[in-house]
mmCIF file of C-alpha atoms in Angstrom:
data_model
loop_
_atom_site.group_PDB
_atom_site.id
_atom_site.type_symbol
_atom_site.label_atom_id
_atom_site.label_comp_id
_atom_site.label_asym_id
_atom_site.label_seq_id
_atom_site.Cartn_x
_atom_site.Cartn_y
_atom_site.Cartn_z
ATOM 1 C CA MET A 1 53.842 65.093 135.779
ATOM 2 C CA ARG A 2 53.411 69.192 135.814
ATOM 3 C CA LEU A 3 56.229 69.956 137.670
ATOM 4 C CA HIS A 4 59.151 67.909 136.746
ATOM 5 C CA SER A 5 57.753 68.585 133.139
ATOM 6 C CA LEU A 6 57.994 72.556 134.447
ATOM 7 C CA VAL A 7 61.022 72.189 134.978
ATOM 8 C CA CYS A 8 62.465 70.266 132.473
ATOM 9 C CA LEU A 9 61.023 73.370 130.300
ATOM 10 C CA ILE A 10 63.092 75.546 132.563
ATOM 11 C CA ALA A 11 66.686 73.993 131.992
ATOM 12 C CA TRP A 12 66.016 73.784 128.200
ATOM 13 C CA LEU A 13 65.438 76.538 127.684
ATOM 14 C CA ALA A 14 67.779 77.540 130.195
ATOM 15 C CA MET A 15 71.286 75.533 127.900
ATOM 16 C CA ALA A 16 69.568 77.119 124.784
ATOM 17 C CA GLY A 17 70.201 80.747 125.782
ATOM 18 C CA GLY A 18 73.178 80.141 127.501
ATOM 19 C CA ALA A 19 74.207 78.402 123.802
ATOM 20 C CA VAL A 20 72.497 82.098 121.779
ATOM 21 C CA ALA A 21 74.263 84.009 124.074
ATOM 22 C CA GLN A 22 77.937 83.075 124.123
ATOM 23 C CA SER A 23 79.891 85.561 123.595
ATOM 24 C CA ARG A 24 81.747 86.834 120.521
ATOM 25 C CA VAL A 25 85.789 86.368 122.111
ATOM 26 C CA ILE A 26 87.539 89.316 120.231
ATOM 27 C CA VAL A 27 91.027 89.128 120.486
ATOM 28 C CA ILE A 28 93.974 92.322 120.944
ATOM 29 C CA ASP A 29 97.089 92.146 120.311
ATOM 30 C CA ALA A 30 99.549 94.536 120.149
ATOM 31 C CA GLY A 31 102.067 94.082 118.783
ATOM 32 C CA HIS A 32 106.106 94.723 119.208
ATOM 33 C CA GLY A 33 107.309 94.999 123.042
ATOM 34 C CA GLY A 34 109.792 93.787 125.300
ATOM 35 C CA GLU A 35 113.623 93.802 122.869
ATOM 36 C CA ASP A 36 111.173 94.459 119.595
ATOM 37 C CA PRO A 37 110.522 98.023 120.085
ATOM 38 C CA GLY A 38 109.592 98.856 116.632
ATOM 39 C CA TYR A 39 109.519 101.158 114.142
ATOM 40 C CA TYR A 40 110.113 104.763 116.153
ATOM 41 C CA SER A 41 108.766 107.362 115.246
ATOM 42 C CA TRP A 42 110.355 111.059 114.694
ATOM 43 C CA THR A 43 109.109 111.966 118.109
ATOM 44 C CA GLY A 44 111.149 109.400 119.347
ATOM 45 C CA HIS A 45 108.488 107.357 121.133
ATOM 46 C CA PRO A 46 108.742 103.126 119.712
ATOM 47 C CA GLU A 47 106.288 101.458 117.871
ATOM 48 C CA ALA A 48 104.662 98.841 120.563
ATOM 49 C CA GLU A 49 104.185 102.478 123.362
ATOM 50 C CA LEU A 50 101.556 103.362 120.742
ATOM 51 C CA SER A 51 100.167 100.331 119.854
ATOM 52 C CA LEU A 52 100.091 99.029 123.382
ATOM 53 C CA ARG A 53 98.081 102.028 123.847
ATOM 54 C CA ILE A 54 95.905 102.071 121.090
ATOM 55 C CA ALA A 55 95.400 98.141 121.966
ATOM 56 C CA GLN A 56 93.445 98.791 125.486
ATOM 57 C CA ARG A 57 91.701 102.187 124.074
ATOM 58 C CA ILE A 58 90.564 98.872 121.886
ATOM 59 C CA GLU A 59 89.889 97.327 124.932
ATOM 60 C CA ALA A 60 88.273 99.278 127.206
ATOM 61 C CA ARG A 61 85.390 100.765 125.056
ATOM 62 C CA LEU A 62 84.428 96.957 123.953
ATOM 63 C CA THR A 63 84.672 95.991 127.671
ATOM 64 C CA ALA A 64 82.677 98.855 128.193
ATOM 65 C CA HIS A 65 79.572 98.087 125.862
ATOM 66 C CA GLY A 66 79.762 94.658 126.994
ATOM 67 C CA GLY A 67 78.516 91.043 124.817
ATOM 68 C CA LEU A 68 81.678 90.663 124.260
ATOM 69 C CA ASP A 69 84.702 87.888 125.482
ATOM 70 C CA VAL A 70 87.936 90.339 124.802
ATOM 71 C CA ARG A 71 91.434 90.194 125.994
ATOM 72 C CA MET A 72 94.927 91.471 125.148
ATOM 73 C CA THR A 73 97.833 89.415 124.357
ATOM 74 C CA ARG A 74 100.090 91.966 126.164
ATOM 75 C CA SER A 75 99.097 94.035 128.729
ATOM 76 C CA GLY A 76 102.624 95.652 129.758
ATOM 77 C CA GLU A 77 105.694 96.467 128.358
ATOM 78 C CA GLY A 78 106.452 92.955 128.170
ATOM 79 C CA GLY A 79 106.390 91.029 124.616
ATOM 80 C CA PRO A 80 105.174 87.824 123.862
ATOM 81 C CA SER A 81 106.639 85.088 120.457
ATOM 82 C CA ASP A 82 104.014 85.684 117.141
ATOM 83 C CA GLU A 83 104.222 81.886 118.440
ATOM 84 C CA THR A 84 102.644 82.838 121.788
ATOM 85 C CA ARG A 85 100.568 86.010 119.949
ATOM 86 C CA LEU A 86 98.352 83.269 118.239
ATOM 87 C CA ALA A 87 98.191 80.073 121.355
ATOM 88 C CA MET A 88 96.626 82.291 122.875
ATOM 89 C CA ALA A 89 94.136 83.236 119.825
ATOM 90 C CA ASN A 90 93.651 79.551 118.913
ATOM 91 C CA ALA A 91 93.414 78.325 122.227
ATOM 92 C CA ALA A 92 90.014 80.958 122.991
ATOM 93 C CA GLY A 93 88.996 79.467 119.579
ATOM 94 C CA ALA A 94 89.190 84.294 118.482
ATOM 95 C CA ASP A 95 85.848 86.113 116.857
ATOM 96 C CA LEU A 96 88.716 87.756 115.211
ATOM 97 C CA LEU A 97 92.010 88.638 116.123
ATOM 98 C CA LEU A 98 93.264 91.909 115.937
ATOM 99 C CA SER A 99 96.626 92.863 115.542
ATOM 100 C CA ILE A 100 98.057 96.260 115.779
ATOM 101 C CA HIS A 101 100.739 98.221 114.578
ATOM 102 C CA ALA A 102 101.861 101.432 113.014
ATOM 103 C CA ASP A 103 103.313 101.767 110.148
ATOM 104 C CA VAL A 104 106.043 103.578 108.241
ATOM 105 C CA ALA A 105 106.216 105.073 104.643
ATOM 106 C CA SER A 106 110.427 105.589 103.262
ATOM 107 C CA THR A 107 108.837 107.572 100.635
ATOM 108 C CA ARG A 108 106.382 109.890 101.539
ATOM 109 C CA ALA A 109 106.230 111.638 105.238
ATOM 110 C CA SER A 110 102.594 112.930 104.252
ATOM 111 C CA ALA A 111 101.340 109.689 104.109
ATOM 112 C CA ARG A 112 98.347 109.046 106.996
ATOM 113 C CA GLY A 113 94.985 106.976 107.753
ATOM 114 C CA LEU A 114 94.730 103.540 107.517
ATOM 115 C CA ILE A 115 96.306 100.263 106.445
ATOM 116 C CA ILE A 116 94.554 96.714 106.844
ATOM 117 C CA TYR A 117 96.647 93.380 105.709
ATOM 118 C CA ALA A 118 94.342 90.220 105.184
ATOM 119 C CA VAL A 119 95.571 86.689 103.266
ATOM 120 C CA SER A 120 94.866 86.470 100.533
ATOM 121 C CA ASP A 121 93.480 83.630 98.198
ATOM 122 C CA LEU A 122 96.821 83.262 96.968
ATOM 123 C CA ALA A 123 98.542 82.772 99.757
ATOM 124 C CA ARG A 124 95.655 79.177 99.617
ATOM 125 C CA MET A 125 98.481 76.669 99.497
ATOM 126 C CA GLN A 126 100.794 78.327 101.807
ATOM 127 C CA VAL A 127 98.579 78.453 103.949
ATOM 128 C CA VAL A 128 96.284 74.966 103.923
ATOM 129 C CA ALA A 129 100.166 73.740 104.801
ATOM 130 C CA ARG A 130 101.558 75.613 107.657
ATOM 131 C CA THR A 131 98.059 75.380 109.277
ATOM 132 C CA VAL A 132 98.682 71.841 109.087
ATOM 133 C CA GLU A 133 102.656 71.152 110.341
ATOM 134 C CA LEU A 134 101.615 73.905 113.192
ATOM 135 C CA GLY A 135 98.605 70.828 113.103
ATOM 136 C CA LEU A 136 96.023 73.394 113.467
ATOM 137 C CA ALA A 137 94.143 70.715 110.816
ATOM 138 C CA ALA A 138 94.084 66.914 109.992
ATOM 139 C CA ASN A 139 94.707 66.685 106.126
ATOM 140 C CA ARG A 140 94.808 70.017 103.093
ATOM 141 C CA ARG A 141 91.650 69.215 102.656
ATOM 142 C CA GLU A 142 90.435 69.598 106.347
ATOM 143 C CA ALA A 143 92.597 73.157 106.460
ATOM 144 C CA GLY A 144 91.059 73.852 103.236
ATOM 145 C CA ARG A 145 87.356 74.344 104.647
ATOM 146 C CA ALA A 146 88.681 76.088 108.069
ATOM 147 C CA LEU A 147 90.609 78.707 104.638
ATOM 148 C CA ASP A 148 87.231 79.093 103.750
ATOM 149 C CA GLU A 149 85.332 79.825 106.152
ATOM 150 C CA ARG A 150 88.110 82.037 107.621
ATOM 151 C CA LEU A 151 88.343 84.012 104.772
ATOM 152 C CA ALA A 152 84.029 84.653 104.719
ATOM 153 C CA ARG A 153 84.752 85.557 108.112
ATOM 154 C CA GLU A 154 86.828 88.082 108.083
ATOM 155 C CA ARG A 155 85.544 89.809 104.314
ATOM 156 C CA ALA A 156 82.493 90.026 106.144
ATOM 157 C CA PHE A 157 83.614 92.247 109.042
ATOM 158 C CA LEU A 158 86.238 94.258 107.083
ATOM 159 C CA THR A 159 82.680 95.182 104.573
ATOM 160 C CA THR A 160 81.090 96.720 108.093
ATOM 161 C CA LEU A 161 84.118 98.373 109.364
ATOM 162 C CA ASP A 162 84.511 99.752 105.670
ATOM 163 C CA THR A 163 80.787 101.777 105.935
ATOM 164 C CA ALA A 164 81.883 102.287 109.184
ATOM 165 C CA LEU A 165 84.889 103.966 108.924
ATOM 166 C CA PRO A 166 84.065 107.967 107.648
ATOM 167 C CA GLU A 167 84.885 108.136 103.432
ATOM 168 C CA ASP A 168 87.490 111.387 104.099
ATOM 169 C CA LEU A 169 90.213 108.534 106.400
ATOM 170 C CA PRO A 170 92.533 106.720 103.972
ATOM 171 C CA LEU A 171 92.128 103.717 104.365
ATOM 172 C CA VAL A 172 94.005 100.398 102.435
ATOM 173 C CA ILE A 173 92.759 96.759 103.252
ATOM 174 C CA ASP A 174 95.362 94.921 100.886
ATOM 175 C CA THR A 175 94.581 91.319 100.459
ATOM 176 C CA GLY A 176 97.826 90.643 98.752
ATOM 177 C CA ARG A 177 100.364 91.317 101.111
ATOM 178 C CA GLY A 178 98.954 89.285 103.665
ATOM 179 C CA GLY A 179 101.952 86.781 103.230
ATOM 180 C CA LEU A 180 104.394 88.434 104.503
ATOM 181 C CA PHE A 181 102.481 88.351 107.906
ATOM 182 C CA ASP A 182 103.341 85.656 110.199
ATOM 183 C CA ILE A 183 100.926 86.195 112.614
ATOM 184 C CA LEU A 184 98.158 86.133 109.435
ATOM 185 C CA MET A 185 99.498 82.875 107.781
ATOM 186 C CA ASP A 186 99.769 81.231 111.098
ATOM 187 C CA ALA A 187 96.603 81.869 112.815
ATOM 188 C CA GLY A 188 94.135 79.341 112.956
ATOM 189 C CA THR A 189 91.471 82.711 113.453
ATOM 190 C CA PRO A 190 90.053 85.326 111.719
ATOM 191 C CA ALA A 191 92.695 87.822 111.453
ATOM 192 C CA LEU A 192 93.589 91.293 110.615
ATOM 193 C CA PHE A 193 96.902 92.965 110.849
ATOM 194 C CA VAL A 194 96.275 96.853 111.330
ATOM 195 C CA GLU A 195 98.825 99.971 110.245
ATOM 196 C CA PHE A 196 97.397 103.321 112.079
ATOM 197 C CA PRO A 197 99.294 105.164 112.440
ATOM 198 C CA PHE A 198 102.163 106.584 110.103
ATOM 199 C CA LEU A 199 105.367 107.453 112.965
ATOM 200 C CA SER A 200 107.243 108.949 109.449
ATOM 201 C CA ASN A 201 104.293 111.405 109.383
ATOM 202 C CA THR A 202 104.990 114.260 111.606
ATOM 203 C CA GLU A 203 101.333 115.480 112.304
ATOM 204 C CA ASP A 204 100.448 111.035 112.722
ATOM 205 C CA ALA A 205 103.662 110.642 114.792
ATOM 206 C CA VAL A 206 102.886 113.500 118.046
ATOM 207 C CA PRO A 207 104.528 112.217 121.291
ATOM 208 C CA PRO A 208 101.771 110.281 123.783
ATOM 209 C CA PRO A 209 99.218 110.123 124.390
ATOM 210 C CA LEU A 210 96.629 109.507 121.368
ATOM 211 C CA THR A 211 95.263 113.102 119.813
ATOM 212 C CA ASP A 212 91.871 113.746 119.391
ATOM 213 C CA ALA A 213 91.811 113.001 115.698
ATOM 214 C CA GLN A 214 93.228 108.934 116.258
ATOM 215 C CA ILE A 215 91.409 108.818 118.756
ATOM 216 C CA ALA A 216 87.795 108.781 116.352
ATOM 217 C CA VAL A 217 89.973 106.304 114.231
ATOM 218 C CA VAL A 218 90.626 104.114 117.350
ATOM 219 C CA ASN A 219 86.986 103.899 118.682
ATOM 220 C CA GLN A 220 85.070 104.095 115.379
ATOM 221 C CA LEU A 221 87.838 100.200 114.820
ATOM 222 C CA ALA A 222 86.003 99.695 117.564
ATOM 223 C CA ASP A 223 82.743 100.367 116.839
ATOM 224 C CA ALA A 224 82.993 98.748 114.097
ATOM 225 C CA VAL A 225 84.154 95.478 115.844
ATOM 226 C CA ILE A 226 80.949 96.051 118.934
ATOM 227 C CA ALA A 227 78.975 96.752 115.737
ATOM 228 C CA HIS A 228 79.426 92.935 113.702
ATOM 229 C CA TYR A 229 79.845 90.275 116.808
ATOM 230 C CA ALA A 230 78.011 92.514 120.119
ATOM 231 C CA GLN A 231 74.845 90.968 121.105
ATOM 232 C CA ASP A 232 73.589 92.606 122.528
#
């Protein structure tokens, strides 16, 4: 009887421990790819190439730390559709989808830094309607509750990120124009659209590989994900 009780206790602890130790899922989306090169830098390199290099570096840093289930929407030159990228994140139950891109400032060549887009409350009704249309929720009420939870989780991570990045790095967190990006509007999980660096900046958009300064920013972004999501 005592042995049976001990076995039951061990089994319960194993199940409880497994639930607590379940890794958070981070999906990293290297923007563009395949027939969609994205923007081109002044050196002639496509955005798709740079976004893949940055995504791979983030993946490597997160994986090396451990405690996270890290997945990539693409690992080579091919470019899956937005629908495929979102399906991967939704099927994985991602805790965070990071879509990596680069930016171009047509009116200010010196523009530099990091821009992060997120869906705002202003787009609430549109997101709710699309969530129901895509079959991610049964009705508007369910979609609204899911969106509230998603926005709260996104804002919590953005607070961590804002604290983690150096104060001298130009950083814009834009929740007003997130509706411009389908991958944010149609996501069934917390999702952010990250643009870095500026391909129009002659100092930022140098030929691959990444510069030491760019690597430092990418590492800080990855470290913010680790600090917020990883379980030791």
